[in-house]
Tab-separated table of N, CA and C in Angstrom:
chain	number	residue	atom	x	y	z
A	1	UNK	N	-28.572	57.466	-184.854
A	1	UNK	CA	-27.183	57.607	-185.255
A	1	UNK	C	-26.754	56.361	-186.032
A	2	UNK	N	-26.210	56.597	-187.211
A	2	UNK	CA	-25.671	55.508	-188.015
A	2	UNK	C	-24.344	55.070	-187.407
A	3	UNK	N	-24.169	53.776	-187.220
A	3	UNK	CA	-22.937	53.280	-186.623
A	3	UNK	C	-21.941	52.963	-187.736
A	4	UNK	N	-20.964	53.855	-187.882
A	4	UNK	CA	-19.908	53.682	-188.880
A	4	UNK	C	-18.726	52.925	-188.282
A	5	UNK	N	-18.554	53.090	-186.978
A	5	UNK	CA	-17.433	52.478	-186.279
A	5	UNK	C	-17.971	51.572	-185.175
A	6	UNK	N	-17.801	50.255	-185.347
A	6	UNK	CA	-18.251	49.327	-184.318
A	6	UNK	C	-17.161	49.158	-183.250
A	7	UNK	N	-17.473	48.367	-182.247
A	7	UNK	CA	-16.578	48.195	-181.101
A	7	UNK	C	-15.178	47.756	-181.529
A	8	UNK	N	-15.104	46.736	-182.370
A	8	UNK	CA	-13.796	46.206	-182.776
A	8	UNK	C	-12.985	47.225	-183.560
A	9	UNK	N	-13.641	47.982	-184.418
A	9	UNK	CA	-12.929	48.979	-185.226
A	9	UNK	C	-12.393	50.111	-184.342
A	10	UNK	N	-13.193	50.539	-183.372
A	10	UNK	CA	-12.755	51.597	-182.461
A	10	UNK	C	-11.568	51.125	-181.632
A	11	UNK	N	-11.651	49.926	-181.112
A	11	UNK	CA	-10.542	49.375	-180.318
A	11	UNK	C	-9.274	49.312	-181.160
A	12	UNK	N	-9.380	48.879	-182.401
A	12	UNK	CA	-8.218	48.808	-183.293
A	12	UNK	C	-7.634	50.191	-183.555
A	13	UNK	N	-8.496	51.173	-183.807
A	13	UNK	CA	-8.026	52.545	-184.056
A	13	UNK	C	-7.253	53.074	-182.852
A	14	UNK	N	-7.810	52.874	-181.657
A	14	UNK	CA	-7.146	53.365	-180.449
A	14	UNK	C	-5.818	52.644	-180.214
A	15	UNK	N	-5.823	51.317	-180.364
A	15	UNK	CA	-4.594	50.552	-180.148
A	15	UNK	C	-3.529	50.903	-181.184
A	16	UNK	N	-3.950	51.148	-182.430
A	16	UNK	CA	-2.988	51.536	-183.476
A	16	UNK	C	-2.294	52.853	-183.136
A	17	UNK	N	-2.979	53.704	-182.382
A	17	UNK	CA	-2.398	54.987	-181.960
A	17	UNK	C	-1.751	54.887	-180.579
A	18	UNK	N	-1.630	53.656	-180.079
A	18	UNK	CA	-0.999	53.398	-178.773
A	18	UNK	C	-1.766	54.052	-177.620
A	19	UNK	N	-3.090	54.106	-177.778
A	19	UNK	CA	-3.957	54.653	-176.727
A	19	UNK	C	-4.588	53.483	-175.988
A	20	UNK	N	-4.369	53.448	-174.682
A	20	UNK	CA	-4.953	52.391	-173.862
A	20	UNK	C	-6.476	52.521	-173.910
A	21	UNK	N	-7.142	51.400	-174.168
A	21	UNK	CA	-8.604	51.412	-174.250
A	21	UNK	C	-9.184	51.258	-172.852
A	22	UNK	N	-9.883	52.301	-172.399
A	22	UNK	CA	-10.586	52.266	-171.116
A	22	UNK	C	-12.076	52.423	-171.427
A	23	UNK	N	-12.943	52.091	-170.489
A	23	UNK	CA	-14.375	52.257	-170.758
A	23	UNK	C	-14.742	53.690	-171.165
A	24	UNK	N	-14.197	54.689	-170.476
A	24	UNK	CA	-14.526	56.075	-170.810
A	24	UNK	C	-13.982	56.485	-172.174
A	25	UNK	N	-12.759	56.083	-172.477
A	25	UNK	CA	-12.193	56.408	-173.788
A	25	UNK	C	-13.010	55.754	-174.899
A	26	UNK	N	-13.434	54.529	-174.650
A	26	UNK	CA	-14.245	53.854	-175.657
A	26	UNK	C	-15.568	54.590	-175.867
A	27	UNK	N	-16.223	54.978	-174.778
A	27	UNK	CA	-17.510	55.683	-174.891
A	27	UNK	C	-17.370	56.997	-175.659
A	28	UNK	N	-16.323	57.760	-175.340
A	28	UNK	CA	-16.103	59.032	-176.027
A	28	UNK	C	-15.817	58.773	-177.500
A	29	UNK	N	-14.957	57.793	-177.785
A	29	UNK	CA	-14.624	57.468	-179.178
A	29	UNK	C	-15.868	57.020	-179.945
A	30	UNK	N	-16.684	56.181	-179.334
A	30	UNK	CA	-17.888	55.685	-180.003
A	30	UNK	C	-18.805	56.845	-180.387
A	31	UNK	N	-19.059	57.745	-179.455
A	31	UNK	CA	-19.940	58.889	-179.726
A	31	UNK	C	-19.334	59.831	-180.763
A	32	UNK	N	-18.057	60.126	-180.608
A	32	UNK	CA	-17.403	61.103	-181.474
A	32	UNK	C	-17.185	60.554	-182.883
A	33	UNK	N	-16.694	59.337	-182.994
A	33	UNK	CA	-16.394	58.768	-184.310
A	33	UNK	C	-17.654	58.454	-185.106
A	34	UNK	N	-18.765	58.182	-184.428
A	34	UNK	CA	-20.012	57.851	-185.125
A	34	UNK	C	-20.922	59.060	-185.338
A	35	UNK	N	-20.469	60.221	-184.917
A	35	UNK	CA	-21.294	61.424	-185.016
A	35	UNK	C	-21.075	62.134	-186.349
A	36	UNK	N	-22.164	62.540	-186.986
A	36	UNK	CA	-22.072	63.396	-188.172
A	36	UNK	C	-22.067	64.854	-187.753
A	37	UNK	N	-22.313	65.091	-186.483
A	37	UNK	CA	-22.295	66.443	-185.945
A	37	UNK	C	-20.849	66.792	-185.605
A	38	UNK	N	-20.627	68.001	-185.220
A	38	UNK	CA	-19.296	68.460	-184.826
A	38	UNK	C	-19.437	69.010	-183.407
A	39	UNK	N	-19.485	68.110	-182.419
A	39	UNK	CA	-19.820	68.553	-181.063
A	39	UNK	C	-18.685	69.291	-180.371
A	40	UNK	N	-19.082	70.165	-179.463
A	40	UNK	CA	-18.122	70.750	-178.528
A	40	UNK	C	-17.930	69.723	-177.417
A	41	UNK	N	-16.964	69.950	-176.555
A	41	UNK	CA	-16.755	69.032	-175.431
A	41	UNK	C	-18.001	69.010	-174.555
A	42	UNK	N	-18.604	70.184	-174.334
A	42	UNK	CA	-19.808	70.255	-173.507
A	42	UNK	C	-20.957	69.451	-174.129
A	43	UNK	N	-21.166	69.597	-175.430
A	43	UNK	CA	-22.241	68.850	-176.102
A	43	UNK	C	-21.978	67.350	-176.039
A	44	UNK	N	-20.719	66.967	-176.227
A	44	UNK	CA	-20.357	65.549	-176.157
A	44	UNK	C	-20.580	65.014	-174.745
A	45	UNK	N	-20.190	65.791	-173.746
A	45	UNK	CA	-20.382	65.390	-172.350
A	45	UNK	C	-21.867	65.205	-172.045
A	46	UNK	N	-22.685	66.175	-172.452
A	46	UNK	CA	-24.129	66.087	-172.203
A	46	UNK	C	-24.737	64.840	-172.855
A	47	UNK	N	-24.319	64.550	-174.072
A	47	UNK	CA	-24.834	63.373	-174.784
A	47	UNK	C	-24.424	62.088	-174.068
A	48	UNK	N	-23.183	62.027	-173.609
A	48	UNK	CA	-22.712	60.840	-172.898
A	48	UNK	C	-23.446	60.643	-171.582
A	49	UNK	N	-23.672	61.715	-170.855
A	49	UNK	CA	-24.363	61.624	-169.566
A	49	UNK	C	-25.803	61.159	-169.768
A	50	UNK	N	-26.456	61.672	-170.812
A	50	UNK	CA	-27.851	61.296	-171.074
A	50	UNK	C	-27.986	59.872	-171.586
A	51	UNK	N	-27.003	59.392	-172.360
A	51	UNK	CA	-27.161	58.099	-173.018
A	51	UNK	C	-26.545	56.919	-172.272
A	52	UNK	N	-25.789	57.176	-171.232
A	52	UNK	CA	-25.121	56.081	-170.527
A	52	UNK	C	-25.563	55.985	-169.074
A	53	UNK	N	-25.468	54.769	-168.576
A	53	UNK	CA	-25.843	54.535	-167.186
A	53	UNK	C	-24.767	55.075	-166.241
A	54	UNK	N	-23.515	55.050	-166.681
A	54	UNK	CA	-22.422	55.493	-165.824
A	54	UNK	C	-22.168	56.983	-165.998
A	55	UNK	N	-21.581	57.571	-164.992
A	55	UNK	CA	-21.256	58.982	-165.029
A	55	UNK	C	-19.845	59.176	-165.571
A	56	UNK	N	-19.644	60.238	-166.316
A	56	UNK	CA	-18.326	60.624	-166.780
A	56	UNK	C	-18.227	62.132	-166.577
A	57	UNK	N	-17.123	62.577	-166.043
A	57	UNK	CA	-16.986	64.005	-165.749
A	57	UNK	C	-16.661	64.793	-167.017
A	58	UNK	N	-16.962	66.074	-166.961
A	58	UNK	CA	-16.637	66.972	-168.057
A	58	UNK	C	-15.127	66.970	-168.298
A	59	UNK	N	-14.361	66.992	-167.211
A	59	UNK	CA	-12.896	67.010	-167.309
A	59	UNK	C	-12.374	65.756	-168.000
A	60	UNK	N	-12.971	64.605	-167.694
A	60	UNK	CA	-12.561	63.357	-168.353
A	60	UNK	C	-12.829	63.428	-169.846
A	61	UNK	N	-14.011	63.909	-170.225
A	61	UNK	CA	-14.346	64.027	-171.650
A	61	UNK	C	-13.353	64.968	-172.324
A	62	UNK	N	-13.096	66.118	-171.705
A	62	UNK	CA	-12.153	67.092	-172.256
A	62	UNK	C	-10.777	66.456	-172.462
A	63	UNK	N	-10.259	65.784	-171.439
A	63	UNK	CA	-8.925	65.183	-171.516
A	63	UNK	C	-8.860	64.089	-172.583
A	64	UNK	N	-9.920	63.311	-172.707
A	64	UNK	CA	-9.952	62.242	-173.709
A	64	UNK	C	-9.988	62.838	-175.117
A	65	UNK	N	-10.800	63.852	-175.329
A	65	UNK	CA	-10.874	64.497	-176.642
A	65	UNK	C	-9.525	65.107	-177.005
A	66	UNK	N	-8.871	65.743	-176.044
A	66	UNK	CA	-7.545	66.325	-176.290
A	66	UNK	C	-6.517	65.232	-176.601
A	67	UNK	N	-6.617	64.084	-175.944
A	67	UNK	CA	-5.746	62.948	-176.239
A	67	UNK	C	-5.971	62.482	-177.681
A	68	UNK	N	-7.240	62.366	-178.076
A	68	UNK	CA	-7.559	61.956	-179.444
A	68	UNK	C	-7.041	62.988	-180.452
A	69	UNK	N	-7.155	64.263	-180.101
A	69	UNK	CA	-6.663	65.311	-180.993
A	69	UNK	C	-5.143	65.210	-181.161
A	70	UNK	N	-4.430	65.031	-180.065
A	70	UNK	CA	-2.962	64.948	-180.154
A	70	UNK	C	-2.520	63.696	-180.916
A	71	UNK	N	-3.363	62.671	-180.939
A	71	UNK	CA	-3.059	61.440	-181.680
A	71	UNK	C	-3.482	61.539	-183.145
A	72	UNK	N	-4.132	62.644	-183.517
A	72	UNK	CA	-4.550	62.826	-184.899
A	72	UNK	C	-5.851	62.130	-185.266
A	73	UNK	N	-6.645	61.775	-184.253
A	73	UNK	CA	-7.913	61.086	-184.507
A	73	UNK	C	-9.076	62.047	-184.718
A	74	UNK	N	-8.969	63.243	-184.183
A	74	UNK	CA	-9.989	64.279	-184.368
A	74	UNK	C	-9.265	65.599	-184.591
A	75	UNK	N	-9.989	66.552	-185.168
A	75	UNK	CA	-9.393	67.875	-185.293
A	75	UNK	C	-10.344	68.911	-184.711
A	76	UNK	N	-9.725	69.963	-184.247
A	76	UNK	CA	-10.452	71.064	-183.629
A	76	UNK	C	-10.891	72.025	-184.729
A	77	UNK	N	-12.145	72.460	-184.664
A	77	UNK	CA	-12.612	73.501	-185.575
A	77	UNK	C	-13.268	74.600	-184.745
A	78	UNK	N	-13.005	75.823	-185.119
A	78	UNK	CA	-13.531	76.978	-184.393
A	78	UNK	C	-14.720	77.533	-185.162
A	79	UNK	N	-15.872	77.549	-184.507
A	79	UNK	CA	-17.093	78.060	-185.113
A	79	UNK	C	-17.702	79.066	-184.150
A	80	UNK	N	-17.763	80.315	-184.603
A	80	UNK	CA	-18.303	81.404	-183.791
A	80	UNK	C	-17.720	81.412	-182.382
A	81	UNK	N	-16.401	81.402	-182.301
A	81	UNK	CA	-15.656	81.463	-181.041
A	81	UNK	C	-15.917	80.292	-180.106
A	82	UNK	N	-16.385	79.179	-180.650
A	82	UNK	CA	-16.610	77.986	-179.845
A	82	UNK	C	-15.875	76.822	-180.513
A	83	UNK	N	-15.140	76.057	-179.727
A	83	UNK	CA	-14.364	74.944	-180.267
A	83	UNK	C	-15.250	73.709	-180.385
A	84	UNK	N	-15.234	73.128	-181.573
A	84	UNK	CA	-15.942	71.886	-181.867
A	84	UNK	C	-14.911	70.868	-182.337
A	85	UNK	N	-15.303	69.601	-182.372
A	85	UNK	CA	-14.377	68.552	-182.777
A	85	UNK	C	-14.972	67.752	-183.929
A	86	UNK	N	-14.098	67.444	-184.875
A	86	UNK	CA	-14.486	66.757	-186.102
A	86	UNK	C	-13.683	65.469	-186.194
A	87	UNK	N	-14.372	64.337	-186.279
A	87	UNK	CA	-13.671	63.059	-186.402
A	87	UNK	C	-13.353	62.725	-187.851
A	88	UNK	N	-13.856	63.526	-188.786
A	88	UNK	CA	-13.504	63.353	-190.191
A	88	UNK	C	-12.221	64.138	-190.425
A	89	UNK	N	-11.097	63.429	-190.446
A	89	UNK	CA	-9.811	64.109	-190.565
A	89	UNK	C	-9.300	64.146	-191.999
A	90	UNK	N	-10.102	63.666	-192.944
A	90	UNK	CA	-9.725	63.771	-194.348
A	90	UNK	C	-9.991	65.200	-194.813
A	91	UNK	N	-9.281	65.667	-195.839
A	91	UNK	CA	-9.542	67.031	-196.323
A	91	UNK	C	-10.994	67.194	-196.775
A	92	UNK	N	-11.675	68.188	-196.212
A	92	UNK	CA	-13.062	68.473	-196.582
A	92	UNK	C	-13.396	69.894	-196.146
A	93	UNK	N	-14.506	70.382	-196.635
A	93	UNK	CA	-14.976	71.720	-196.283
A	93	UNK	C	-16.165	71.592	-195.339
A	94	UNK	N	-16.618	72.730	-194.808
A	94	UNK	CA	-17.795	72.750	-193.932
A	94	UNK	C	-18.797	73.778	-194.427
A	95	UNK	N	-20.078	73.454	-194.278
A	95	UNK	CA	-21.154	74.426	-194.446
A	95	UNK	C	-21.688	74.696	-193.050
A	96	UNK	N	-21.735	75.971	-192.663
A	96	UNK	CA	-22.176	76.348	-191.321
A	96	UNK	C	-23.418	77.219	-191.446
A	97	UNK	N	-24.514	76.766	-190.839
A	97	UNK	CA	-25.775	77.513	-190.896
A	97	UNK	C	-25.715	78.687	-189.915
A	98	UNK	N	-26.009	79.872	-190.424
A	98	UNK	CA	-25.976	81.081	-189.584
A	98	UNK	C	-27.184	81.147	-188.650
A	99	UNK	N	-28.240	80.373	-188.937
A	99	UNK	CA	-29.415	80.383	-188.062
A	99	UNK	C	-29.279	79.413	-186.890
A	100	UNK	N	-29.090	78.129	-187.220
A	100	UNK	CA	-29.115	77.100	-186.173
A	100	UNK	C	-27.728	76.635	-185.738
A	101	UNK	N	-26.695	77.006	-186.492
A	101	UNK	CA	-25.337	76.627	-186.129
A	101	UNK	C	-24.924	75.234	-186.573
A	102	UNK	N	-25.811	74.524	-187.269
A	102	UNK	CA	-25.494	73.175	-187.737
A	102	UNK	C	-24.293	73.225	-188.676
A	103	UNK	N	-23.409	72.234	-188.530
A	103	UNK	CA	-22.219	72.137	-189.363
A	103	UNK	C	-22.321	70.869	-190.203
A	104	UNK	N	-22.158	71.014	-191.502
A	104	UNK	CA	-22.226	69.866	-192.410
A	104	UNK	C	-20.882	69.722	-193.120
A	105	UNK	N	-20.435	68.479	-193.273
A	105	UNK	CA	-19.227	68.210	-194.047
A	105	UNK	C	-19.557	68.268	-195.531
A	106	UNK	N	-18.630	68.816	-196.306
A	106	UNK	CA	-18.752	68.838	-197.759
A	106	UNK	C	-17.472	68.233	-198.307
A	107	UNK	N	-17.596	67.114	-198.990
A	107	UNK	CA	-16.423	66.464	-199.563
A	107	UNK	C	-15.889	67.311	-200.705
A	108	UNK	N	-14.591	67.460	-200.762
A	108	UNK	CA	-13.968	68.342	-201.735
A	108	UNK	C	-14.204	67.900	-203.174
A	109	UNK	N	-14.326	66.589	-203.391
A	109	UNK	CA	-14.535	66.130	-204.763
A	109	UNK	C	-15.910	66.514	-205.300
A	110	UNK	N	-16.801	66.962	-204.421
A	110	UNK	CA	-18.127	67.407	-204.857
A	110	UNK	C	-18.142	68.894	-205.197
A	111	UNK	N	-17.029	69.577	-204.913
A	111	UNK	CA	-16.924	70.999	-205.235
A	111	UNK	C	-16.231	71.121	-206.587
A	112	UNK	N	-17.019	71.273	-207.640
A	112	UNK	CA	-16.480	71.274	-209.002
A	112	UNK	C	-15.451	72.365	-209.241
A	113	UNK	N	-15.551	73.477	-208.531
A	113	UNK	CA	-14.654	74.596	-208.763
A	113	UNK	C	-13.335	74.467	-208.022
A	114	UNK	N	-13.173	73.403	-207.240
A	114	UNK	CA	-11.992	73.246	-206.400
A	114	UNK	C	-11.285	71.949	-206.754
A	115	UNK	N	-10.014	72.005	-207.005
A	115	UNK	CA	-9.220	70.826	-207.314
A	115	UNK	C	-8.595	70.313	-206.015
A	116	UNK	N	-9.044	69.130	-205.578
A	116	UNK	CA	-8.601	68.576	-204.296
A	116	UNK	C	-7.082	68.385	-204.264
A	117	UNK	N	-6.494	67.921	-205.374
A	117	UNK	CA	-5.044	67.702	-205.401
A	117	UNK	C	-4.291	69.014	-205.218
A	118	UNK	N	-4.769	70.069	-205.853
A	118	UNK	CA	-4.119	71.369	-205.692
A	118	UNK	C	-4.247	71.857	-204.251
A	119	UNK	N	-5.403	71.618	-203.650
A	119	UNK	CA	-5.595	72.058	-202.270
A	119	UNK	C	-4.660	71.314	-201.325
A	120	UNK	N	-4.538	70.016	-201.503
A	120	UNK	CA	-3.646	69.232	-200.649
A	120	UNK	C	-2.204	69.678	-200.868
A	121	UNK	N	-1.838	69.971	-202.101
A	121	UNK	CA	-0.484	70.442	-202.399
A	121	UNK	C	-0.278	71.898	-202.002
A	122	UNK	N	-1.330	72.551	-201.549
A	122	UNK	CA	-1.265	73.941	-201.118
A	122	UNK	C	-0.248	74.111	-199.988
A	123	UNK	N	0.009	73.028	-199.264
A	123	UNK	CA	0.979	73.091	-198.166
A	123	UNK	C	2.358	73.504	-198.668
A	124	UNK	N	2.646	73.276	-199.936
A	124	UNK	CA	3.952	73.646	-200.480
A	124	UNK	C	3.876	74.943	-201.283
A	125	UNK	N	2.780	75.647	-201.147
A	125	UNK	CA	2.558	76.908	-201.848
A	125	UNK	C	3.682	77.886	-201.509
A	126	UNK	N	4.205	78.583	-202.512
A	126	UNK	CA	5.356	79.455	-202.258
A	126	UNK	C	5.116	80.887	-202.701
A	127	UNK	N	3.899	81.351	-202.622
A	127	UNK	CA	3.618	82.735	-202.978
A	127	UNK	C	4.423	83.676	-202.077
A	128	UNK	N	4.756	84.833	-202.582
A	128	UNK	CA	5.635	85.783	-201.890
A	128	UNK	C	5.243	86.022	-200.431
A	129	UNK	N	3.941	86.239	-200.151
A	129	UNK	CA	3.513	86.535	-198.770
A	129	UNK	C	3.743	85.366	-197.820
A	130	UNK	N	3.830	84.160	-198.368
A	130	UNK	CA	3.927	82.980	-197.507
A	130	UNK	C	5.293	82.307	-197.559
A	131	UNK	N	6.233	82.907	-198.243
A	131	UNK	CA	7.508	82.219	-198.471
A	131	UNK	C	8.259	81.867	-197.186
A	132	UNK	N	8.095	82.636	-196.127
A	132	UNK	CA	8.791	82.355	-194.873
A	132	UNK	C	7.921	81.604	-193.873
A	133	UNK	N	6.792	81.105	-194.321
A	133	UNK	CA	5.850	80.410	-193.447
A	133	UNK	C	5.703	78.957	-193.866
A	134	UNK	N	5.250	78.142	-192.922
A	134	UNK	CA	4.944	76.737	-193.206
A	134	UNK	C	3.457	76.533	-192.939
A	135	UNK	N	2.717	76.136	-193.955
A	135	UNK	CA	1.274	75.916	-193.810
A	135	UNK	C	1.046	74.496	-193.325
A	136	UNK	N	0.308	74.354	-192.216
A	136	UNK	CA	0.002	73.042	-191.663
A	136	UNK	C	-1.344	72.511	-192.126
A	137	UNK	N	-2.300	73.415	-192.329
A	137	UNK	CA	-3.624	72.960	-192.739
A	137	UNK	C	-4.362	74.098	-193.429
A	138	UNK	N	-5.417	73.730	-194.117
A	138	UNK	CA	-6.267	74.683	-194.822
A	138	UNK	C	-7.701	74.383	-194.423
A	139	UNK	N	-8.476	75.424	-194.111
A	139	UNK	CA	-9.887	75.234	-193.793
A	139	UNK	C	-10.732	76.026	-194.769
A	140	UNK	N	-11.781	75.392	-195.251
A	140	UNK	CA	-12.730	76.068	-196.126
A	140	UNK	C	-14.097	75.956	-195.469
A	141	UNK	N	-14.681	77.099	-195.169
A	141	UNK	CA	-16.006	77.135	-194.555
A	141	UNK	C	-16.945	77.956	-195.418
A	142	UNK	N	-18.127	77.413	-195.651
A	142	UNK	CA	-19.188	78.134	-196.337
A	142	UNK	C	-20.232	78.495	-195.296
A	143	UNK	N	-20.708	79.721	-195.308
A	143	UNK	CA	-21.704	80.174	-194.351
A	143	UNK	C	-22.990	80.517	-195.100
A	144	UNK	N	-24.110	80.165	-194.509
A	144	UNK	CA	-25.398	80.462	-195.122
A	144	UNK	C	-26.519	79.909	-194.267
A	145	UNK	N	-27.649	79.636	-194.899
A	145	UNK	CA	-28.819	79.090	-194.209
A	145	UNK	C	-29.036	77.667	-194.715
A	146	UNK	N	-29.118	76.719	-193.794
A	146	UNK	CA	-29.286	75.313	-194.179
A	146	UNK	C	-30.703	75.063	-194.702
A	147	UNK	N	-30.858	73.945	-195.361
A	147	UNK	CA	-32.138	73.572	-195.941
A	147	UNK	C	-33.260	73.475	-194.931
A	148	UNK	N	-32.959	72.953	-193.742
A	148	UNK	CA	-33.989	72.822	-192.703
A	148	UNK	C	-34.490	74.191	-192.256
A	149	UNK	N	-33.577	75.134	-192.066
A	149	UNK	CA	-33.981	76.486	-191.648
A	149	UNK	C	-34.744	77.200	-192.760
A	150	UNK	N	-34.306	77.008	-193.994
A	150	UNK	CA	-35.020	77.606	-195.127
A	150	UNK	C	-36.446	77.079	-195.213
A	151	UNK	N	-36.584	75.775	-194.984
A	151	UNK	CA	-37.905	75.137	-195.012
A	151	UNK	C	-38.803	75.728	-193.933
A	152	UNK	N	-38.249	75.912	-192.724
A	152	UNK	CA	-39.008	76.481	-191.608
A	152	UNK	C	-39.426	77.929	-191.911
A	153	UNK	N	-38.525	78.693	-192.564
A	153	UNK	CA	-38.829	80.074	-192.901
A	153	UNK	C	-40.003	80.177	-193.870
A	154	UNK	N	-40.096	79.215	-194.801
A	154	UNK	CA	-41.156	79.219	-195.801
A	154	UNK	C	-42.515	78.869	-195.205
A	155	UNK	N	-42.499	78.107	-194.110
A	155	UNK	CA	-43.773	77.646	-193.513
A	155	UNK	C	-44.415	78.695	-192.669
Protein backbone atom coordinates (compact mmCIF):
# COMPACT_ATOMS: atom_id res chain seq x y z
CA UNK A 1 0.00 0.00 0.00
CA UNK A 2 1.32 3.40 -1.01
CA UNK A 3 1.20 5.78 1.94
CA UNK A 4 -0.43 8.99 0.71
CA UNK A 5 -1.45 10.14 4.17
CA UNK A 6 1.12 9.97 6.97
CA UNK A 7 0.39 10.19 10.69
CA UNK A 8 0.67 13.98 10.93
CA UNK A 9 -1.53 14.59 7.89
CA UNK A 10 -4.25 12.24 9.17
CA UNK A 11 -4.22 13.87 12.61
CA UNK A 12 -4.53 17.31 10.99
CA UNK A 13 -7.43 16.18 8.77
CA UNK A 14 -9.31 14.75 11.75
CA UNK A 15 -8.65 17.78 13.97
CA UNK A 16 -9.70 20.17 11.17
CA UNK A 17 -13.06 18.37 11.14
CA UNK A 18 -13.26 18.60 14.96
CA UNK A 19 -12.93 14.82 15.30
CA UNK A 20 -11.15 13.68 18.43
CA UNK A 21 -8.17 11.53 17.47
CA UNK A 22 -8.31 8.14 19.20
CA UNK A 23 -6.16 5.10 18.41
CA UNK A 24 -9.07 3.33 16.67
CA UNK A 25 -10.10 6.38 14.66
CA UNK A 26 -6.52 6.85 13.57
CA UNK A 27 -6.20 3.20 12.49
CA UNK A 28 -9.43 3.34 10.48
CA UNK A 29 -8.43 6.67 8.89
CA UNK A 30 -4.96 5.37 8.01
CA UNK A 31 -6.34 2.27 6.27
CA UNK A 32 -9.21 4.06 4.56
CA UNK A 33 -7.40 7.22 3.44
CA UNK A 34 -4.40 5.27 2.09
CA UNK A 35 -6.49 2.67 0.26
CA UNK A 36 -6.95 2.73 -3.51
CA UNK A 37 -9.67 0.15 -2.99
CA UNK A 38 -13.23 1.00 -2.04
CA UNK A 39 -13.75 -1.25 0.98
CA UNK A 40 -16.98 -2.14 2.69
CA UNK A 41 -17.04 -1.84 6.47
CA UNK A 42 -16.61 -5.62 6.70
CA UNK A 43 -13.56 -5.60 4.39
CA UNK A 44 -12.06 -2.69 6.31
CA UNK A 45 -12.68 -4.47 9.63
CA UNK A 46 -11.07 -7.69 8.36
CA UNK A 47 -8.01 -5.79 7.13
CA UNK A 48 -7.63 -3.97 10.45
CA UNK A 49 -7.95 -7.17 12.47
CA UNK A 50 -5.35 -8.95 10.32
CA UNK A 51 -2.85 -6.08 10.24
CA UNK A 52 -2.95 -4.85 13.83
CA UNK A 53 -1.98 -6.32 17.14
CA UNK A 54 -5.00 -4.80 18.88
CA UNK A 55 -8.59 -5.83 18.39
CA UNK A 56 -11.24 -3.49 17.04
CA UNK A 57 -14.89 -4.46 16.85
CA UNK A 58 -16.97 -4.39 13.69
CA UNK A 59 -19.33 -1.93 15.40
CA UNK A 60 -16.44 0.43 16.19
CA UNK A 61 -15.27 0.37 12.57
CA UNK A 62 -18.84 0.98 11.36
CA UNK A 63 -19.37 3.91 13.75
CA UNK A 64 -16.01 5.48 12.85
CA UNK A 65 -16.66 5.20 9.11
CA UNK A 66 -20.11 6.75 9.59
CA UNK A 67 -18.52 9.57 11.61
CA UNK A 68 -16.04 10.18 8.78
CA UNK A 69 -18.89 10.13 6.27
CA UNK A 70 -20.93 12.69 8.21
CA UNK A 71 -17.81 14.89 8.40
CA UNK A 72 -17.38 14.70 4.62
CA UNK A 73 -14.13 12.73 4.73
CA UNK A 74 -15.46 9.68 2.86
CA UNK A 75 -18.45 8.99 0.69
CA UNK A 76 -20.68 5.99 0.43
CA UNK A 77 -20.95 4.21 -2.91
CA UNK A 78 -23.38 1.42 -3.68
CA UNK A 79 -22.01 -1.41 -5.79
CA UNK A 80 -24.20 -4.44 -6.46
CA UNK A 81 -26.35 -3.78 -3.37
CA UNK A 82 -23.29 -3.55 -1.12
CA UNK A 83 -22.12 -0.30 0.48
CA UNK A 84 -18.48 0.62 -0.02
CA UNK A 85 -16.58 3.71 1.10
CA UNK A 86 -14.44 6.01 -0.99
CA UNK A 87 -11.95 8.40 0.59
CA UNK A 88 -11.52 10.22 -2.73
CA UNK A 89 -14.19 12.87 -2.30
CA UNK A 90 -13.22 14.90 -5.36
CA UNK A 91 -15.49 14.56 -8.40
CA UNK A 92 -14.52 11.38 -10.27
CA UNK A 93 -16.02 8.35 -11.97
CA UNK A 94 -15.66 4.63 -11.23
CA UNK A 95 -14.92 1.59 -13.37
CA UNK A 96 -16.46 -1.53 -11.83
CA UNK A 97 -15.36 -4.98 -13.01
CA UNK A 98 -18.31 -7.33 -13.49
CA UNK A 99 -16.06 -10.36 -12.89
CA UNK A 100 -14.03 -9.60 -9.77
CA UNK A 101 -15.87 -6.55 -8.43
CA UNK A 102 -12.74 -4.37 -8.36
CA UNK A 103 -13.51 -0.65 -8.35
CA UNK A 104 -11.11 1.81 -9.97
CA UNK A 105 -11.23 5.60 -9.78
CA UNK A 106 -11.26 7.47 -13.08
CA UNK A 107 -10.38 11.14 -12.92
CA UNK A 108 -12.86 13.22 -14.87
CA UNK A 109 -10.18 15.22 -16.67
CA UNK A 110 -9.07 11.98 -18.34
CA UNK A 111 -12.53 11.50 -19.87
CA UNK A 112 -12.25 13.52 -23.07
CA UNK A 113 -15.98 13.33 -23.78
CA UNK A 114 -16.94 14.81 -20.40
CA UNK A 115 -16.47 18.41 -19.33
CA UNK A 116 -15.66 18.42 -15.60
CA UNK A 117 -16.83 22.04 -15.14
CA UNK A 118 -20.20 21.27 -16.70
CA UNK A 119 -20.56 18.20 -14.51
CA UNK A 120 -19.80 20.14 -11.33
CA UNK A 121 -22.25 22.85 -12.43
CA UNK A 122 -24.80 20.10 -13.08
CA UNK A 123 -26.03 20.76 -9.54
CA UNK A 124 -27.74 23.88 -10.89
CA UNK A 125 -29.22 22.04 -13.88
CA UNK A 126 -32.78 23.24 -14.51
CA UNK A 127 -34.20 20.83 -17.05
CA UNK A 128 -37.99 20.49 -16.86
CA UNK A 129 -37.97 17.05 -15.13
CA UNK A 130 -35.67 18.32 -12.40
CA UNK A 131 -36.97 21.84 -11.85
CA UNK A 132 -38.54 21.02 -8.47
CA UNK A 133 -35.58 18.96 -7.26
CA UNK A 134 -32.21 19.77 -5.73
CA UNK A 135 -29.30 17.64 -6.96
CA UNK A 136 -26.73 16.91 -4.25
CA UNK A 137 -24.33 14.71 -6.19
CA UNK A 138 -23.73 12.95 -9.48
CA UNK A 139 -22.26 9.47 -9.89
CA UNK A 140 -20.79 8.07 -13.07
CA UNK A 141 -20.03 4.36 -13.14
CA UNK A 142 -18.60 2.36 -16.01
CA UNK A 143 -19.14 -1.40 -15.93
CA UNK A 144 -17.05 -3.96 -17.79
CA UNK A 145 -14.16 -6.39 -17.41
CA UNK A 146 -10.92 -5.09 -15.88
CA UNK A 147 -7.54 -5.64 -17.46
CA UNK A 148 -6.51 -8.28 -14.91
CA UNK A 149 -9.61 -10.39 -15.59
CA UNK A 150 -9.19 -10.00 -19.35
CA UNK A 151 -5.59 -11.15 -19.02
CA UNK A 152 -6.68 -14.22 -17.02
CA UNK A 153 -9.36 -15.04 -19.62
CA UNK A 154 -6.75 -15.04 -22.40
CA UNK A 155 -4.44 -17.43 -20.53
